[in-house]
Coordinates of C-alpha atoms in Angstrom, one line a residue:
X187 CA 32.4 9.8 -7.2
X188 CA 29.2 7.8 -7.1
X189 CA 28.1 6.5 -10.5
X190 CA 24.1 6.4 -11.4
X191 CA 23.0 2.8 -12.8
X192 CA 20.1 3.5 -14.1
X193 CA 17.3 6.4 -14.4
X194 CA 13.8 6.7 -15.5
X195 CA 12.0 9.8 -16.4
X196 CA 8.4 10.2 -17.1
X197 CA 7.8 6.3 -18.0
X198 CA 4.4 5.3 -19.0
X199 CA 2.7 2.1 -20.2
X200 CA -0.4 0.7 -21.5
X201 CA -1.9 -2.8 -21.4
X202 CA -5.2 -2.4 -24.1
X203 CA -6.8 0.4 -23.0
X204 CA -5.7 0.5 -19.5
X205 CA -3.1 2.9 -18.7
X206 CA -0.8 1.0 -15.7
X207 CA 1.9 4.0 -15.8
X208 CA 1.7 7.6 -16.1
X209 CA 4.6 8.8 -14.7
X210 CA 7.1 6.3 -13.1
X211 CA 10.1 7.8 -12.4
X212 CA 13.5 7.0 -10.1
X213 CA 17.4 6.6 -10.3
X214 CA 19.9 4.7 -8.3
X215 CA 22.7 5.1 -7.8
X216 CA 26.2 2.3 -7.1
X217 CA 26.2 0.7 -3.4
X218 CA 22.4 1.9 -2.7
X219 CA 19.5 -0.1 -2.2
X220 CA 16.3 1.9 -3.0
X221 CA 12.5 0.7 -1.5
X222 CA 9.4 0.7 -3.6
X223 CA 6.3 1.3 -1.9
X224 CA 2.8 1.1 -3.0
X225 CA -0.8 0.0 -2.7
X226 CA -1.8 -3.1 -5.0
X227 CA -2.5 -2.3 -8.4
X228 CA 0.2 1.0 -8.0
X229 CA 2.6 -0.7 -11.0
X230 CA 5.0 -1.3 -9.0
X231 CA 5.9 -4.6 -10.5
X232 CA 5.3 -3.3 -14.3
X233 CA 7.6 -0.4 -13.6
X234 CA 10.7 -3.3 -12.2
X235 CA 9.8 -5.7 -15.5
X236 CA 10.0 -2.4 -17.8
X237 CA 13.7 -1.7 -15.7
X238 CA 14.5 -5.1 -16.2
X239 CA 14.0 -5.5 -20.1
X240 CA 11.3 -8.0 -19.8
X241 CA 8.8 -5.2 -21.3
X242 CA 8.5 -2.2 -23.3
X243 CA 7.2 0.9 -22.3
X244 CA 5.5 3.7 -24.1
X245 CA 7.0 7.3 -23.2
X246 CA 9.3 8.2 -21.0
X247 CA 13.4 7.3 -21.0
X248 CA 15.7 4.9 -19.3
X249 CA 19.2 5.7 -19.0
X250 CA 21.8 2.9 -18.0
X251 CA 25.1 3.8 -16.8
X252 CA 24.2 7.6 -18.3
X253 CA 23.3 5.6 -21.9
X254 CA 20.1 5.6 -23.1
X255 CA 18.0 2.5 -24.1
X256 CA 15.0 2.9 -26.6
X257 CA 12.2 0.5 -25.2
X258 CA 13.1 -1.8 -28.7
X259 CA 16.8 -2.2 -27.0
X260 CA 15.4 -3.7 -23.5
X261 CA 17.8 -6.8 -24.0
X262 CA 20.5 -4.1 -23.4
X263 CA 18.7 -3.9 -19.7
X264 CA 18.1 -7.5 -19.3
X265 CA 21.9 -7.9 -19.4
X266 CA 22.7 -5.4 -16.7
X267 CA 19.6 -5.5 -14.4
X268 CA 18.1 -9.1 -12.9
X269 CA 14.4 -8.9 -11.6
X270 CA 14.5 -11.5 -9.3
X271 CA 10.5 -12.0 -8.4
X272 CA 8.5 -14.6 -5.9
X273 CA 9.0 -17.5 -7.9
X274 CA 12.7 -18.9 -7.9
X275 CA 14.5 -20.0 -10.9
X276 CA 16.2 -22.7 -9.2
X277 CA 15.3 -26.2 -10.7
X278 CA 14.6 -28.5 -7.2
X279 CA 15.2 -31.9 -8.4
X280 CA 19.0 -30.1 -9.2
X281 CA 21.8 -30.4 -7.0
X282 CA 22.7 -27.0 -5.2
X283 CA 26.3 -27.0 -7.0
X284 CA 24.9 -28.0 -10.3
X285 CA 21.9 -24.7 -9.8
X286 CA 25.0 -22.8 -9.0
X287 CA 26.9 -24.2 -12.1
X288 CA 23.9 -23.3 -14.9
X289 CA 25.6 -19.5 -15.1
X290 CA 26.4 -16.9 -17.7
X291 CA 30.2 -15.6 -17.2
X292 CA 30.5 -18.3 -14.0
X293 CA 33.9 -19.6 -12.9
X294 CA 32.1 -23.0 -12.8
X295 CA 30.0 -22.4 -16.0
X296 CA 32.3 -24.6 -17.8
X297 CA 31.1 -28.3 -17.3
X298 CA 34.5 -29.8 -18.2
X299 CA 36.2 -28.7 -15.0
X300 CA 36.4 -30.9 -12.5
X301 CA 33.7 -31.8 -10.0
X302 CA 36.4 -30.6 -7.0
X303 CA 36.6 -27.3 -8.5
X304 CA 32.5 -27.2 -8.7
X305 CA 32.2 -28.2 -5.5
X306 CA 34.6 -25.5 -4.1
X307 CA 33.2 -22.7 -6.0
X308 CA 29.8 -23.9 -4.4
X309 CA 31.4 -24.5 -1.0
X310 CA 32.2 -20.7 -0.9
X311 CA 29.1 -19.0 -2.6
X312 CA 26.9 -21.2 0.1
X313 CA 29.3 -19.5 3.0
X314 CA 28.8 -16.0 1.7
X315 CA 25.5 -16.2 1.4
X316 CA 25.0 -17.9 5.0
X317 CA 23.6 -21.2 3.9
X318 CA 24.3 -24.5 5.6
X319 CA 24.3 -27.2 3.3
X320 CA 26.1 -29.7 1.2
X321 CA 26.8 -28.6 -2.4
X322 CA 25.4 -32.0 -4.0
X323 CA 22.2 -31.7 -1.7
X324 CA 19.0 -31.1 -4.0
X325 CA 17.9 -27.3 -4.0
X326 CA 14.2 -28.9 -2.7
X327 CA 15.8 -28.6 1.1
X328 CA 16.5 -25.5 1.2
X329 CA 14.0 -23.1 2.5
X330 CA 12.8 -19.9 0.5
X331 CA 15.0 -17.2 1.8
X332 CA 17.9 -19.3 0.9
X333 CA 16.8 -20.2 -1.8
X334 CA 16.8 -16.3 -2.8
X335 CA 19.9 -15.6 -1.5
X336 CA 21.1 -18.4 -3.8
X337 CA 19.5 -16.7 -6.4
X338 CA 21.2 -13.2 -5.8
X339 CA 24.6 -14.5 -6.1
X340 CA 23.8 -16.3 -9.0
X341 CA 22.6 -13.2 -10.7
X342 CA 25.8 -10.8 -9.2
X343 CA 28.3 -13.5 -10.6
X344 CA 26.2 -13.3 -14.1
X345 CA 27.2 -9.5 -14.2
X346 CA 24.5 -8.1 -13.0
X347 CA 25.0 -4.4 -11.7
X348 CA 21.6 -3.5 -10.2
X349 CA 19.1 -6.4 -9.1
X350 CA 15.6 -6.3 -8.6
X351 CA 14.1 -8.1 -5.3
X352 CA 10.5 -8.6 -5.7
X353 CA 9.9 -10.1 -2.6
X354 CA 5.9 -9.1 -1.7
X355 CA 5.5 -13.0 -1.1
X356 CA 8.5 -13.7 1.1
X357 CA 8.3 -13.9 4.5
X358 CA 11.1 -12.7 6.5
X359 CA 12.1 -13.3 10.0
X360 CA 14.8 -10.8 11.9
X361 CA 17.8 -13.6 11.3
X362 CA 16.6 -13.4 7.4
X363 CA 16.8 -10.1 7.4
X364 CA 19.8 -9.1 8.7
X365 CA 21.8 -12.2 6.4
X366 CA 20.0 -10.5 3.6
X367 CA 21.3 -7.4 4.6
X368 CA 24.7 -8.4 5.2
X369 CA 24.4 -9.9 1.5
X370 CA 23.3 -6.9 -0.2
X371 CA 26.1 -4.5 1.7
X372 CA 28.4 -6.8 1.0
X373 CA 27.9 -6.6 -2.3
X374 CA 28.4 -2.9 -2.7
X375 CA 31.9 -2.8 -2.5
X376 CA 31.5 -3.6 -5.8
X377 CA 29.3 -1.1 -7.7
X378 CA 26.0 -3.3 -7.6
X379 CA 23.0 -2.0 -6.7
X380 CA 19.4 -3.0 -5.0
X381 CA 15.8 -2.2 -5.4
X382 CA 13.4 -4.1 -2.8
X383 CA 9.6 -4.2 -3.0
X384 CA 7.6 -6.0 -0.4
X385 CA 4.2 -4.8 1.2
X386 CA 5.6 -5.0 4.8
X387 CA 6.7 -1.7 5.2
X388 CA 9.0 -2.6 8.2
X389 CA 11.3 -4.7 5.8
X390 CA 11.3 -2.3 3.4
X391 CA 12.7 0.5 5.9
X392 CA 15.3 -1.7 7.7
X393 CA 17.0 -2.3 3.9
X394 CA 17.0 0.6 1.9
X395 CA 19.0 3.6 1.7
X396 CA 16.0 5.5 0.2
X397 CA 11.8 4.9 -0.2
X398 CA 10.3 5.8 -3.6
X399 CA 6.5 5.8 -3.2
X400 CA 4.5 4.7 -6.2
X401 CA 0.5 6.0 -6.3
X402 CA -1.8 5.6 -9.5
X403 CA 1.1 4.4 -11.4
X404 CA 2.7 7.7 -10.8
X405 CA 6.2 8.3 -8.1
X406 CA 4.8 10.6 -6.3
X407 CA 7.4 10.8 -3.2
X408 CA 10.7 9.9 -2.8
X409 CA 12.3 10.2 1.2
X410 CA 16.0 9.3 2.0
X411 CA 16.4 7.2 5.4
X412 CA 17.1 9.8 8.1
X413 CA 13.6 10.9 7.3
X414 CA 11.5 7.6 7.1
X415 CA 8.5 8.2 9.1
X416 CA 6.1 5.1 8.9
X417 CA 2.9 7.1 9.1
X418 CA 3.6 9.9 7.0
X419 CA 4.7 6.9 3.9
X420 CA 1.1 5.1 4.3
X421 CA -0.3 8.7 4.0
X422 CA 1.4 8.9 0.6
X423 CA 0.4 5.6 -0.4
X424 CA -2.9 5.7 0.5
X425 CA -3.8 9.7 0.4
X426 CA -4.9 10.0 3.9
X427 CA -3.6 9.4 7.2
X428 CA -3.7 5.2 8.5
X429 CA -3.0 3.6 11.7
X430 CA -2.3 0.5 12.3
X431 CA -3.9 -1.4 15.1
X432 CA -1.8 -3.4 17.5
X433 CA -4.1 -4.9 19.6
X434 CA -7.4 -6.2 19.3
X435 CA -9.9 -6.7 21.8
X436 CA -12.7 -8.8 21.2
X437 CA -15.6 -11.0 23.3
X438 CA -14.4 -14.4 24.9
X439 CA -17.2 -16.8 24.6
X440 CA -18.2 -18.3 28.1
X441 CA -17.6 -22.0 28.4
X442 CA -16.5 -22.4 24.8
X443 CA -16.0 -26.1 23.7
X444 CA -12.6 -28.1 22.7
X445 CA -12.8 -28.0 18.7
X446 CA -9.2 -29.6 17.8
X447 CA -6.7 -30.8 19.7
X448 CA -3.3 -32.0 18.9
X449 CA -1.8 -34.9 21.3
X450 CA 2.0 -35.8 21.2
X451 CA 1.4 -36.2 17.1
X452 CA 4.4 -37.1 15.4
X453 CA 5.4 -37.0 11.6
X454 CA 8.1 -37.1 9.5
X455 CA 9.3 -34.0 9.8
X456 CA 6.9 -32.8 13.4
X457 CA 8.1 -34.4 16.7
X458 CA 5.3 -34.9 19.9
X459 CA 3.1 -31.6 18.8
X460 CA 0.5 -31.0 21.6
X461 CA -1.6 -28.0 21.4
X462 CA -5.5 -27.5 21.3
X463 CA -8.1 -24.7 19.8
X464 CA -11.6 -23.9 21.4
X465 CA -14.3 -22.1 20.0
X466 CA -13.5 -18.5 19.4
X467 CA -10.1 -18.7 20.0
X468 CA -7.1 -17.9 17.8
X469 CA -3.9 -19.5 18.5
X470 CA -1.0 -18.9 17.0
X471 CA 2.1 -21.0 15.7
X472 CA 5.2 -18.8 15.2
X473 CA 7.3 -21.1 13.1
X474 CA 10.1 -19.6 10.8
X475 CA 10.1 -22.8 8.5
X476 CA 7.9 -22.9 5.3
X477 CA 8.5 -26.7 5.3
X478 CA 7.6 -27.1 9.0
X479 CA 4.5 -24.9 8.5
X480 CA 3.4 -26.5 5.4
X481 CA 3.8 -30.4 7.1
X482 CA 1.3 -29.0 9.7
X483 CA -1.0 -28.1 7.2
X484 CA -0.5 -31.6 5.6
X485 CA -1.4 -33.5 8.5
X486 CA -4.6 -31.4 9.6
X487 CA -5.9 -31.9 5.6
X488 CA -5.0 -35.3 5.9
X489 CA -2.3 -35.4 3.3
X490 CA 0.6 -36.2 5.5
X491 CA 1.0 -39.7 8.0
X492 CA 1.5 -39.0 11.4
X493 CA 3.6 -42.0 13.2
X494 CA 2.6 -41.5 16.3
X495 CA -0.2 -39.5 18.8
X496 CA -3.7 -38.6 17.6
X497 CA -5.8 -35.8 17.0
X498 CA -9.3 -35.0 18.1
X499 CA -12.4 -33.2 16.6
X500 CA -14.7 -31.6 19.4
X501 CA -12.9 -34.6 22.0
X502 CA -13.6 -37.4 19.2
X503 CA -10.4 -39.6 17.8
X504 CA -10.0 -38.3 14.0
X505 CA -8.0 -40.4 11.3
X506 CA -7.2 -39.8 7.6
X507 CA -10.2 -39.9 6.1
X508 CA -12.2 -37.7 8.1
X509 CA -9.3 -35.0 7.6
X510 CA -9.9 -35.2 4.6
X511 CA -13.3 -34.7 4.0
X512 CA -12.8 -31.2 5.1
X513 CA -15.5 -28.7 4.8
X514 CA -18.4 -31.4 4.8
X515 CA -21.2 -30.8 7.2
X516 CA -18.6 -33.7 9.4
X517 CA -16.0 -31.9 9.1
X518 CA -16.4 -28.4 9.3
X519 CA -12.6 -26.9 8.8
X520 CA -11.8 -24.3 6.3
X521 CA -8.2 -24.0 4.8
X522 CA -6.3 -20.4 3.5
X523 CA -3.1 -21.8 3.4
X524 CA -2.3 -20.6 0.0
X525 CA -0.9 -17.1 -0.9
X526 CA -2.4 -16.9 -4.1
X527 CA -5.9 -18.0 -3.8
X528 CA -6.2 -17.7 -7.6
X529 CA -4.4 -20.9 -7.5
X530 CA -7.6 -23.0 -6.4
X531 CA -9.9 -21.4 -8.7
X532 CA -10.6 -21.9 -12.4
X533 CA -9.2 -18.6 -13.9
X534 CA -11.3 -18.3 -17.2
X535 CA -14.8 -18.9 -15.2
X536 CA -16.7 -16.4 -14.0
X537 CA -16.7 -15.6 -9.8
X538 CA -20.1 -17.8 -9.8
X539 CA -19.5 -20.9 -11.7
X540 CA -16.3 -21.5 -9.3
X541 CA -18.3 -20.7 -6.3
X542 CA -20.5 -23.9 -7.5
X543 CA -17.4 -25.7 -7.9
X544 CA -16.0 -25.1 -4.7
X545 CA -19.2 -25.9 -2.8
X546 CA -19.3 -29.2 -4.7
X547 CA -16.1 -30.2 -3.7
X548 CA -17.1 -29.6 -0.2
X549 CA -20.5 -31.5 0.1
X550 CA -19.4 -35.0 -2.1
X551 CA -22.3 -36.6 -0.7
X552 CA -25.0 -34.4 -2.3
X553 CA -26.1 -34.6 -5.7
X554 CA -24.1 -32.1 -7.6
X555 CA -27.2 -31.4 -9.8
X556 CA -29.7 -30.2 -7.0
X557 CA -26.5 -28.6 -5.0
X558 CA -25.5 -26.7 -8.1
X559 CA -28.9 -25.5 -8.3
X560 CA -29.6 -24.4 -4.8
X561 CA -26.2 -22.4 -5.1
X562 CA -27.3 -20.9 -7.6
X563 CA -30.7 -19.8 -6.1
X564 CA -28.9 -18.7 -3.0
X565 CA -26.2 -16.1 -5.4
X566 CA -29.3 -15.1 -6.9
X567 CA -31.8 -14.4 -4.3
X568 CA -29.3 -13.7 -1.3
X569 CA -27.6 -10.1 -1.0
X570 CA -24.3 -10.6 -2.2
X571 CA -22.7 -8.2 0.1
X572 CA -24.4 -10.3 3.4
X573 CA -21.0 -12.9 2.1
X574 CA -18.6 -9.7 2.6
X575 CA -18.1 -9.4 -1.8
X576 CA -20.0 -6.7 -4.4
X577 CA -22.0 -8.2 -6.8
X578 CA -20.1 -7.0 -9.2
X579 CA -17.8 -10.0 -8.3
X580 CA -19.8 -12.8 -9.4
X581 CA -19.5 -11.8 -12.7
X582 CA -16.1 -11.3 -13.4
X583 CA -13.4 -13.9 -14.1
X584 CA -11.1 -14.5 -11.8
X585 CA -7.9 -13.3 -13.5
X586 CA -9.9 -10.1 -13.3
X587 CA -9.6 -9.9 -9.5
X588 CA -7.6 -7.8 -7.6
X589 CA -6.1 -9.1 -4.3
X590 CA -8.8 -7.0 -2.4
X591 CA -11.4 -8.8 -4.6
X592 CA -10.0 -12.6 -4.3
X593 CA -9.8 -12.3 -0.6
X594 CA -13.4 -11.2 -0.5
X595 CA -14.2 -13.9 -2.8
X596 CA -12.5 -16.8 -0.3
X597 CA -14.6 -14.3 3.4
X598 CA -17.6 -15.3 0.9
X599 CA -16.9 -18.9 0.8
X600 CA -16.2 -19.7 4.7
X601 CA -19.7 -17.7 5.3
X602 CA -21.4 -20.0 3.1
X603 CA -20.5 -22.8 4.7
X604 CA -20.0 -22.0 8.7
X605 CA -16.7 -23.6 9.7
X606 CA -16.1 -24.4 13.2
X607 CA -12.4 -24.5 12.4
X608 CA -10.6 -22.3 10.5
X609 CA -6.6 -23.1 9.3
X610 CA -4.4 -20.3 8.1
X611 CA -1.1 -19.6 6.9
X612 CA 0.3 -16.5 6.4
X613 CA -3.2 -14.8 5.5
X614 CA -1.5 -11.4 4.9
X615 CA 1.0 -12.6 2.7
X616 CA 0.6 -10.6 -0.5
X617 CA -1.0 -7.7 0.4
X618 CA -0.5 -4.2 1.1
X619 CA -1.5 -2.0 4.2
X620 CA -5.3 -1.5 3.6
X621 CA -5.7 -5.4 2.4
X622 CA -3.5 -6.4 5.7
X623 CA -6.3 -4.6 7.7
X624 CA -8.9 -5.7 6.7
X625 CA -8.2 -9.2 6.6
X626 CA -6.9 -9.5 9.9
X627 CA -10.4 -7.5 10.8
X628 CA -12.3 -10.7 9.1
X629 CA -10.6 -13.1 11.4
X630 CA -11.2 -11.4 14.5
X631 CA -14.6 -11.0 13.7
X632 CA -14.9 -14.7 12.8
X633 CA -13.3 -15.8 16.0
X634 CA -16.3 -13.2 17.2
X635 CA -18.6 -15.4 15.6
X636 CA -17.4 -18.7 17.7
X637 CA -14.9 -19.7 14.8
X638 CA -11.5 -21.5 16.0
X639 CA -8.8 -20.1 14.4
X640 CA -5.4 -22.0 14.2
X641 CA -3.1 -19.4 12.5
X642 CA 0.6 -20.5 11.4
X643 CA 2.8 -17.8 10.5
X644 CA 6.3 -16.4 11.3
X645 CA 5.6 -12.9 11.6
X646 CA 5.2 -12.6 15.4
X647 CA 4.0 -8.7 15.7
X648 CA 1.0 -9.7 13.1
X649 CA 0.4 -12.8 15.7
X650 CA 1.0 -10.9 18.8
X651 CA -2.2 -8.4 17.8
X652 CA -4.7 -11.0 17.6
X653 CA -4.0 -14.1 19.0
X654 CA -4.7 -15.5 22.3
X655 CA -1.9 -17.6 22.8
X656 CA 1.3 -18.8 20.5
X657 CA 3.0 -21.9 20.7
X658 CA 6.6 -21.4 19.3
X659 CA 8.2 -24.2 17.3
X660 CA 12.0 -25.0 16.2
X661 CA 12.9 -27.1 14.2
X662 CA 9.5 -29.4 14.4
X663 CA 9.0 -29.5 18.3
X664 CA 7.3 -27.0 20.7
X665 CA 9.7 -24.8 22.5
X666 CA 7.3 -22.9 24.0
X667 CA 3.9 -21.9 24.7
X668 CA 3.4 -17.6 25.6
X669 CA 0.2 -16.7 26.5
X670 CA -1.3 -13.3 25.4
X671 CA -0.4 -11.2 28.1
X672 CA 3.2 -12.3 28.1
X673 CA 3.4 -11.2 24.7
X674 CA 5.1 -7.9 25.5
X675 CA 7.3 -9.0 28.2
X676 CA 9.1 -11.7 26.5
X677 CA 11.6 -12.2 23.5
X678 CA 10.5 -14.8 21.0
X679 CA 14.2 -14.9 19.3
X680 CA 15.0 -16.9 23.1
X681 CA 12.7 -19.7 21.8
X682 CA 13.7 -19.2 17.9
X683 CA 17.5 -19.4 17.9

């Protein structure tokens, strides 16, 4: 007989006056692995903390293991359910073994055994969980998805019996996915169970055994696998039907200029990258390395050394500096490389002070005084909506933004200044279907507009819809360059594995 873990009925919650649940509800069940679905803003990540004992709820009832917990027992919950979110626990400047070692109820928890044993309890967690590294590496090496998977059997050898993978900013490739997979099943065997949130909805299906769609902070459908039908899920998220595009057309600009090229640059962790963006274009680099991606960003902003090759800015030699005057009228490049924009904004000012602070930062050589002013003027006497934001915007505070709104806020701030080059990394991550869609609208229409788009990612279909070309790099060098109508025809894993 299969045993339930844990059921909610009816659960609501309040923050102030603003109701986030009305009526949450799910169960699951040992050896299952359940999918939670939902727009931004649907509480999908209140209704995991409540699961998880890190809040209280309202109404409703949670029963663990067919017990129930009043909302002033969550610590009962905390010690049975892990909610594992974005942000790892794992301390970096800590060895992998000694990450491994910091556990409650661990074989290795006890620091007086000997380092051989440590290292052999490490040695075998780190082949389960398909990891290739040394145990007295640093955890700083290790790329995000290991990192999680680290963090999974950490929490399953604390005693955890249902954990909760929060994973809307992870990016997975198909090798991640199928070792995190093969992670979960193998945990079944004995009695744990899953829940998986993330807004790709492709990731969600290929993992769970069940789809619980949240709407309004209501579950509103629930849909077991033989019955998951992509369309008819985003019709329940959303309330009306949604298609997503997979290709889009758009005007090539005749005789378009060279903006950036890359020649033969080498860096520390790069080796002899070529490549080169014109005006309109959007090329792609399908990389499955968050270290890789992030060095390339590095060395375009100027914060990383390259050791050999050069790069050029409309066919002029570049060097440090100039990289790093980005979004000056001399250098007109524009960055998105973070997923959480909130993260280069002042959260406690309103929308319009921190669009005066950004534009300063990007024009050093004007007088901040006038500058500040003629922002000002231009918020006030320009339409807000001719940036691509309500006006409603500029007077909120930023921790007041939704995902839709923060995204809108950062379209704003690359109209104001007209880039000619435009860097981004994962721009989707983060958000859900409708969010996704419009985004990737914005950068077709900038590359439209004459914009050249240098786009690093590693979620190929996303790439594959807009892009003109994408060079493929392993392990730091170019393995290959696909052009946009060999997208169909040929199998990126070839130039991945």
């Amino acid at each position: 007989m299969v045993h339930e873990i844990i059921r909610a009925e009816h659960i609501q919650k309040m923050f102030d006056r603003n109701q986030v649940l009305m009526d949450a509800w799910l169960h699951v069940l040992e050896g299952q692995t359940v999918g939670i679905v939902g727009l931004d803003n649907s509480g999908k990540t209140t209704f995991m903390r409540i699961l998880a004992g890190q809040l209280g709820f309202d109404g409703g009832d949670i029963y663990l293991e067919g017990v129930k917990i009043p909302s002033a027992r969550r610590d009962i919950l905390s010690g049975k359910v892990a909610y594992l979110g974005s942000e790892n626990s794992l301390v970096d400047e800590l060895s992998i073994a000694d990450n491994l070692c910091v556990l409650k109820n661990h074989p290795i928890r006890d620091f007086i055994v000997r380092k051989k044993k440590i290292r052999e309890n490490s040695e075998k967690i780190l082949k389960r969980v398909h990891v290739d590294a040394r145990p007295g590496s640093p955890c700083s090496i290790l790329e995000d998805n290991e990192k999680q998977r680290l963090e999974i059997a950490k929490v399953l050898a604390g005693g955890a019996r249902l954990v909760i993978l929060d994973c809307t900013g992870h990016t997975y490739n198909d090798q991640d996915i199928r070792e995190l997979k093969e992670l979960i099943c193998s945990s079944y065997e004995k009695g744990v169970a899953f829940i998986f949130i993330h807004s790709n909805l492709e990731y969600v299906m290929q993992l769970s055994d069940e789809i619980l769609v949240l709407k309004d902070g209501r579950s509103v459908r629930r849909l077991p696998k033989n019955k998951f039908d992509k369309q008819l899920i985003y019709k329940w998220m959303v309330g009306y039907e949604i298609k997503e595009n997979n290709l889009y057309d758009r005007k090539k600009l005749p005789d378009a200029k060279e903006i950036l090229r890359l020649a033969e640059v080498t860096s520390d962790r790069l080796k002899q990258i070529s490549l080169e963006v014109k005006e309109g274009e959007i090329v792609g680099i399908l990389s499955l390395s968050s270290r890789w991606n992030q060095e390339f960003i590095d060395i375009l902003m100027g914060e990383a050394r390259i050791e050999s090759g050069g790069i050029y800015r409309n066919g002029q030699a570049v060097n440090r500096q100039f990289l790093r005057d980005r979004g000056t009228v001399r250098n007109r490049t524009c960055f998105m490389h973070k997923a959480n924009i909130k993260e280069e904004l002042f959260e406690n000012l309103p929308v319009s002070q921190n669009y005066v602070f950004l534009a300063q930062q990007k024009a050093a050589k004007t007088p901040l005084g006038i500058l500040s002013r003629k922002i000002e003027m231009h918020l006030e006497n320009e339409k807000a909506e001719d940036l691509g934001f309500s006006p409603d915007i500029l007077k909120k505070h930023v921790e007041q933004l939704t995902n839709k709104e923060l995204f809108e806020l950062y379209i704003g701030e690359i109209k104001l200044f007209h880039p000619e080059l435009l860097v981004l990394m994962n721009p989707t991550e983060n958000s859900d279907v409708l969010l996704k869609e419009q985004i990737i609208g914005e950068i077709v229409r900038m590359a439209e507009d004459g914009i050249g788009i240098l786009m690093i990612s590693a979620n190929f279909k996303e790439m594959s819809a807009i892009c003109d070309r994408i060079i493929i790099v392993r392990k730091g060098t170019v393995n290959g360059v696909v052009d946009r109508r060999d997208f169909s025809t040929v199998n990126m894993n070839l130039y991945l594995e």
